[in-house]
PDB file of C-alpha atoms and ligand atoms in Angstrom:
ATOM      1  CA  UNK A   1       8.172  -0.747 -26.897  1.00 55.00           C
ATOM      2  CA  UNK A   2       4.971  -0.143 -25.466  1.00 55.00           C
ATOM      3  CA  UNK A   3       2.007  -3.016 -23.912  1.00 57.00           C
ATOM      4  CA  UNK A   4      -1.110  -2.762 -22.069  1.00 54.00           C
ATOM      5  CA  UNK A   5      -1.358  -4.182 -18.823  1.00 51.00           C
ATOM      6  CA  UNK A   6      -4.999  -5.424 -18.122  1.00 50.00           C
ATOM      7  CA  UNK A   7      -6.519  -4.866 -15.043  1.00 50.00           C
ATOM      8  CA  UNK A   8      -6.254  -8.507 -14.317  1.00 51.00           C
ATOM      9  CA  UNK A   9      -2.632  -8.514 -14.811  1.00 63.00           C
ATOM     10  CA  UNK A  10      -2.559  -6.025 -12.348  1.00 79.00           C
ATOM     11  CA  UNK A  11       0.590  -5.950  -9.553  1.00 91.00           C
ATOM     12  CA  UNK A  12       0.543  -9.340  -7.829  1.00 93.00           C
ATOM     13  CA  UNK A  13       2.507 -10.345  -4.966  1.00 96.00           C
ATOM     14  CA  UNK A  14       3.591 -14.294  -4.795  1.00 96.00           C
ATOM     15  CA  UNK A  15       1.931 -16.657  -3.053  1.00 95.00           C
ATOM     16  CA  UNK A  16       3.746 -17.292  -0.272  1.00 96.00           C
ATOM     17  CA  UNK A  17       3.177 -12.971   0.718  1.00 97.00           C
ATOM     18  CA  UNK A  18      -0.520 -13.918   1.288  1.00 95.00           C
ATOM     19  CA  UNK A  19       0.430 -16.069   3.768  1.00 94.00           C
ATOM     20  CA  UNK A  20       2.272 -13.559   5.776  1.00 97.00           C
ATOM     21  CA  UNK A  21       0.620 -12.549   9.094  1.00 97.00           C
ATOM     22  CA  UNK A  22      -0.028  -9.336  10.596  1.00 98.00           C
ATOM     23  CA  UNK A  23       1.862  -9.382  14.202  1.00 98.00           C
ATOM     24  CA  UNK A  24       0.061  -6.365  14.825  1.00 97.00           C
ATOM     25  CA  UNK A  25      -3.491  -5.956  15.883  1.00 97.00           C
ATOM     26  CA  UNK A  26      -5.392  -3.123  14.344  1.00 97.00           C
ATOM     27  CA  UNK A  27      -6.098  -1.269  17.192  1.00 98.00           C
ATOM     28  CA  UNK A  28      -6.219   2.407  18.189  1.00 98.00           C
ATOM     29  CA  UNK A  29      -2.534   3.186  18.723  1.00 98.00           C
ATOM     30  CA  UNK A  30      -1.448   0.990  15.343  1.00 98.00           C
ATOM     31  CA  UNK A  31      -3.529   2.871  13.257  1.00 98.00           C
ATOM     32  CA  UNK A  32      -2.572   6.178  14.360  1.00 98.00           C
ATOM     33  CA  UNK A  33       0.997   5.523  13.987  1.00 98.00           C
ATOM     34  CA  UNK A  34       0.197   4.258  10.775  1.00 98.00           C
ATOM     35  CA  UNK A  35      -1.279   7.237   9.978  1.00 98.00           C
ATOM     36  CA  UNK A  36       1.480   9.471  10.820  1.00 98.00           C
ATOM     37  CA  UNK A  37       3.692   7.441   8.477  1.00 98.00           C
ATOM     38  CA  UNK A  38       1.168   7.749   5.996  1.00 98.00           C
ATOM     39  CA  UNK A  39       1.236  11.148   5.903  1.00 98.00           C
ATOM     40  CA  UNK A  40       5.222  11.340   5.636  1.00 98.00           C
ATOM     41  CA  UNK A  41       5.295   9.126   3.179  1.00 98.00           C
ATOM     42  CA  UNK A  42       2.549   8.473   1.212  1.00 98.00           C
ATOM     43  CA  UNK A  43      -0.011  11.235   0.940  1.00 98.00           C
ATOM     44  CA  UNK A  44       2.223  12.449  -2.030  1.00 97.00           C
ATOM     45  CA  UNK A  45       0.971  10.003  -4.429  1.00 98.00           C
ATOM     46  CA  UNK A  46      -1.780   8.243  -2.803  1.00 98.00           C
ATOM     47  CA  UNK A  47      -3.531  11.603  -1.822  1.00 98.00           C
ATOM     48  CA  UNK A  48      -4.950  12.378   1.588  1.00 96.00           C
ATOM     49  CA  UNK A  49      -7.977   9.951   1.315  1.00 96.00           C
ATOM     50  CA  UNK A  50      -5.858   7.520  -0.234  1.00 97.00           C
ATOM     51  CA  UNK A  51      -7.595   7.446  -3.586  1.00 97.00           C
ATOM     52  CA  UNK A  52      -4.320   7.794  -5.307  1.00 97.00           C
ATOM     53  CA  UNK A  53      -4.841  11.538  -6.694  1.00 97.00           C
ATOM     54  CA  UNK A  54      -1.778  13.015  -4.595  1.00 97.00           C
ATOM     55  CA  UNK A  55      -0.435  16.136  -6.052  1.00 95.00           C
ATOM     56  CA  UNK A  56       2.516  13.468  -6.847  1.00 95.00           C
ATOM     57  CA  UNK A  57       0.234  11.898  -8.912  1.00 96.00           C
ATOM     58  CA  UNK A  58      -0.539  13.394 -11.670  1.00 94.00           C
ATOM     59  CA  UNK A  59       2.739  12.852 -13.921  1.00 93.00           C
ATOM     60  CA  UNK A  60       2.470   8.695 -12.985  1.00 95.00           C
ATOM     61  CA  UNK A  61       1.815   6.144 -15.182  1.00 93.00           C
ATOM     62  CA  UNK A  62       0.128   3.454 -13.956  1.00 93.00           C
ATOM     63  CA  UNK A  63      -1.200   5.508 -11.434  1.00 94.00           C
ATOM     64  CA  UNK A  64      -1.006   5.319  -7.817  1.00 96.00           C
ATOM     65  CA  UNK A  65      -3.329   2.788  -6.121  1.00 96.00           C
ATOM     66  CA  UNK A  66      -6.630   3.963  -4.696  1.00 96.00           C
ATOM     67  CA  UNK A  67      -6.187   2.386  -1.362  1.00 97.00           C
ATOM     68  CA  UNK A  68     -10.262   3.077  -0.934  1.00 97.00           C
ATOM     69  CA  UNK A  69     -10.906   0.510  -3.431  1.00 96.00           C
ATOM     70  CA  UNK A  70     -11.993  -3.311  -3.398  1.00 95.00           C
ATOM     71  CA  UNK A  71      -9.275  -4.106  -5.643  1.00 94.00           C
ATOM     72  CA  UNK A  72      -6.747  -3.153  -2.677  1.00 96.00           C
ATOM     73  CA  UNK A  73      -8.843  -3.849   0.393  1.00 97.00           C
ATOM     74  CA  UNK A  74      -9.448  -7.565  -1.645  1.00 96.00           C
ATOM     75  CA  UNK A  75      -5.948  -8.230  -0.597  1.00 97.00           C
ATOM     76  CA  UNK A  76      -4.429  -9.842   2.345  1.00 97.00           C
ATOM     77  CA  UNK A  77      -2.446  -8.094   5.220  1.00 98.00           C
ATOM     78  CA  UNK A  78       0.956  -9.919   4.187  1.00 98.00           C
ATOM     79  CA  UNK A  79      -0.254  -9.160   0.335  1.00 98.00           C
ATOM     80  CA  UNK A  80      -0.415  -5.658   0.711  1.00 98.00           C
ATOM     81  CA  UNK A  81       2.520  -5.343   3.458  1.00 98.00           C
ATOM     82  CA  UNK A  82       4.560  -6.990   0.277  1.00 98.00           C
ATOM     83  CA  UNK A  83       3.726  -4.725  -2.249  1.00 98.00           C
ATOM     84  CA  UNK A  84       4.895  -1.756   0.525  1.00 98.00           C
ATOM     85  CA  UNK A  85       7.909  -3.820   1.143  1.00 98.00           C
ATOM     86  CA  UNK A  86       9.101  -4.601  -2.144  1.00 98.00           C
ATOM     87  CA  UNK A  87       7.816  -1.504  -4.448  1.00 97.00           C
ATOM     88  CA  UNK A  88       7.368  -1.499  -8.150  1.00 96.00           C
ATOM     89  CA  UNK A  89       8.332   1.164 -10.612  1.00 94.00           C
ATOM     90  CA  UNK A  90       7.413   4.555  -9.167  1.00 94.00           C
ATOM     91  CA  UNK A  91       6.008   2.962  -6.010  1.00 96.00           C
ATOM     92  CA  UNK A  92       8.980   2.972  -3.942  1.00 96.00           C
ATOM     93  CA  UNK A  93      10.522  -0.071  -2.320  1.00 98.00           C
ATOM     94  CA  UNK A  94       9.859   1.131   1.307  1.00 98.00           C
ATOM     95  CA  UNK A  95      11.395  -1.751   3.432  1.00 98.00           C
ATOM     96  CA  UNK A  96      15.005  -0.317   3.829  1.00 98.00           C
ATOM     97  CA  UNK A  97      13.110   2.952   4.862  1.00 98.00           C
ATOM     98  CA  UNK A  98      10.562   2.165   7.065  1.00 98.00           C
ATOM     99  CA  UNK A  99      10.777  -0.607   9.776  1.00 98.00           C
ATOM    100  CA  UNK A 100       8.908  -3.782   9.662  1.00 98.00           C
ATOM    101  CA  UNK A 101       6.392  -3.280  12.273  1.00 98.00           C
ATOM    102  CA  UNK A 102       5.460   0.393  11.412  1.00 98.00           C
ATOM    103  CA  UNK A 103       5.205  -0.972   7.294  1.00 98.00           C
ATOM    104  CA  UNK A 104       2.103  -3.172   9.442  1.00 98.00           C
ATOM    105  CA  UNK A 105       1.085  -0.194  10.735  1.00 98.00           C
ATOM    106  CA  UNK A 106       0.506   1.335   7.344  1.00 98.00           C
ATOM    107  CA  UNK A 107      -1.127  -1.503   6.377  1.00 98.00           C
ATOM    108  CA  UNK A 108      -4.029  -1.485   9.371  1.00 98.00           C
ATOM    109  CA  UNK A 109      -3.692   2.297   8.393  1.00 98.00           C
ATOM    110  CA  UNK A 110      -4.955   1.279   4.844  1.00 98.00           C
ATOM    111  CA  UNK A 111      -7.537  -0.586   6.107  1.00 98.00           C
ATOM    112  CA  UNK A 112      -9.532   2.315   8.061  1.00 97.00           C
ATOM    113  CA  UNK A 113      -9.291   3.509   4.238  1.00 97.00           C
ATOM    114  CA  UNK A 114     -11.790   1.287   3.105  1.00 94.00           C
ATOM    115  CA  UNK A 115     -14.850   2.816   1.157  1.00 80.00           C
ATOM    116  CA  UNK A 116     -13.809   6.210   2.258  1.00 67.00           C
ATOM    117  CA  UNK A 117     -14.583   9.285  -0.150  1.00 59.00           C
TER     118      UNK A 117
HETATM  119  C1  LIG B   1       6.145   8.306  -5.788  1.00 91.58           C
HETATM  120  C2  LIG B   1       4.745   7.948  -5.656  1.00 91.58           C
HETATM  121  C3  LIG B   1       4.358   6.941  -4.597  1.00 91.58           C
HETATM  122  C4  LIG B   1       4.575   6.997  -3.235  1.00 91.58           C
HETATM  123  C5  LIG B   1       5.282   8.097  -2.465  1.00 91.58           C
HETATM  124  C6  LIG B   1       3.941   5.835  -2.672  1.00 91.58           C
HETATM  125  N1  LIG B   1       3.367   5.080  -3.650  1.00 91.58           N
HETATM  126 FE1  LIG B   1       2.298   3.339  -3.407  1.00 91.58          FE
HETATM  127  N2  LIG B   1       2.063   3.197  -5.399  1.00 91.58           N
HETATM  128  C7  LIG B   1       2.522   4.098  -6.332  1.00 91.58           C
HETATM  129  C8  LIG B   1       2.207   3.627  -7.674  1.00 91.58           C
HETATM  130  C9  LIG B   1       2.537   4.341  -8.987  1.00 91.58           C
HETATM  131  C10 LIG B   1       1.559   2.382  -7.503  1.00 91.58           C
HETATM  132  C11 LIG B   1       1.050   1.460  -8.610  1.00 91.58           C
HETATM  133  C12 LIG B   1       2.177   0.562  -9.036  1.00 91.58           C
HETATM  134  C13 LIG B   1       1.770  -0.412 -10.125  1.00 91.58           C
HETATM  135  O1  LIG B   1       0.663  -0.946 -10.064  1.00 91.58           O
HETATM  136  O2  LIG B   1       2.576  -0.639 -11.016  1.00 91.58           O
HETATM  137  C14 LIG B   1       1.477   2.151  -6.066  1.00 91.58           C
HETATM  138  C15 LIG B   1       0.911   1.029  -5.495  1.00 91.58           C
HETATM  139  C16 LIG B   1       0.807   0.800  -4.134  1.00 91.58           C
HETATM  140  C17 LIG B   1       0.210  -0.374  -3.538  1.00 91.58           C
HETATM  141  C18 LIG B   1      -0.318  -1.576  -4.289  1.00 91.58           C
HETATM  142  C19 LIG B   1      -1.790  -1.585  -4.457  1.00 91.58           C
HETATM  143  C20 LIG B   1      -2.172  -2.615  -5.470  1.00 91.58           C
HETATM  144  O3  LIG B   1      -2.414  -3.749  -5.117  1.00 91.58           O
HETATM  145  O4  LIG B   1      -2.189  -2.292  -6.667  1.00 91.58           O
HETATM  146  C21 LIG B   1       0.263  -0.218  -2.183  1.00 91.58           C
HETATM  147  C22 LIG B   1      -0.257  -1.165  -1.116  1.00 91.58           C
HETATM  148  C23 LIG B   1       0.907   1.049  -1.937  1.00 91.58           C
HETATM  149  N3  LIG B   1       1.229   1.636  -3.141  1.00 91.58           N
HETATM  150  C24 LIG B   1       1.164   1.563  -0.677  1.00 91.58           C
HETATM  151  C25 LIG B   1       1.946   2.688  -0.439  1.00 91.58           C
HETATM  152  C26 LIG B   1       2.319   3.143   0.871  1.00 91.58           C
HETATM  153  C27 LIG B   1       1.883   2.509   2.182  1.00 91.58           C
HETATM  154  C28 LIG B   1       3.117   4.242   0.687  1.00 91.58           C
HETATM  155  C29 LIG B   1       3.819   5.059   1.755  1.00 91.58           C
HETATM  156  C30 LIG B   1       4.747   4.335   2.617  1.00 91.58           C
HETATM  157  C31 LIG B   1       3.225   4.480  -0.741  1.00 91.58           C
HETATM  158  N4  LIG B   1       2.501   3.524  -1.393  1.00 91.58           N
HETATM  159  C32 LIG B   1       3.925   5.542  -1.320  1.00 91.58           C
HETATM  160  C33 LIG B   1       3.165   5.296  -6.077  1.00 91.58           C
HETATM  161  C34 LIG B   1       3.609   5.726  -4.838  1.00 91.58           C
END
């Protein structure tokens, strides 16, 4: 069996995720440790810029997110910390593997993504 998703069906996280909020500010020392999880874990798929063209990439279908876009950066903190949290398909379900506060971390990591190139 095979369906198309449309873009507007796209991977949404319940309600009650947007609500969640980010203990941790965005500052300096959150976003580097973000980064350094990042790297470990999600420059694979998500590439180095985070515009989802890691060399993991290329055999996924749907494709990794770009993180750079307004689709993603749209999203809430507790949204986005869901999605890490909870996976879906080839995105791995990361919250058995990486502890609460640095999953916030990767989220005020994804942030500084934002419009990059
Ligand atoms: C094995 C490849 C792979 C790895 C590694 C991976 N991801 Fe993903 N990620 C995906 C795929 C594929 C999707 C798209 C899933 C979908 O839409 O069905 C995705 C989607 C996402 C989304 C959702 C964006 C959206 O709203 O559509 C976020 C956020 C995300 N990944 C963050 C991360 C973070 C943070 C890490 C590292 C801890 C990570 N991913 C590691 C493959 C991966």
């Amino acid at each position: 069996m095979s369906f198309t998703v449309l873009q507007d069906d796209a991977w949404k996280a319940p309600p009650e995720a947007k609500e969640l909020k980010n203990p941790k500010p965005g500052d300096k020392k959150s976003i580097k440790a973000g980064a350094k999880v990042y790297k470990q874990f999600c420059v694979a798929c998500h590439g180095s810029s985070g515009k989802g063209d890691g060399p993991g990439s290329k055999a996924l279908n749907p494709k990794p997110a770009d993180h750079t876009s307004e689709r993603v950066q749209a999203q809430t903190d507790g949204e986005l910390f869901w999605k890490i949290t909870n996976g879906k398909g080839m995105m791995t379900a990361w919250g058995p593997m990486i502890k609460e506060d640095q999953r916030w971390d990767l989220v005020n990591y994804v942030r500084t993504l934002a419009g990059s190139k």
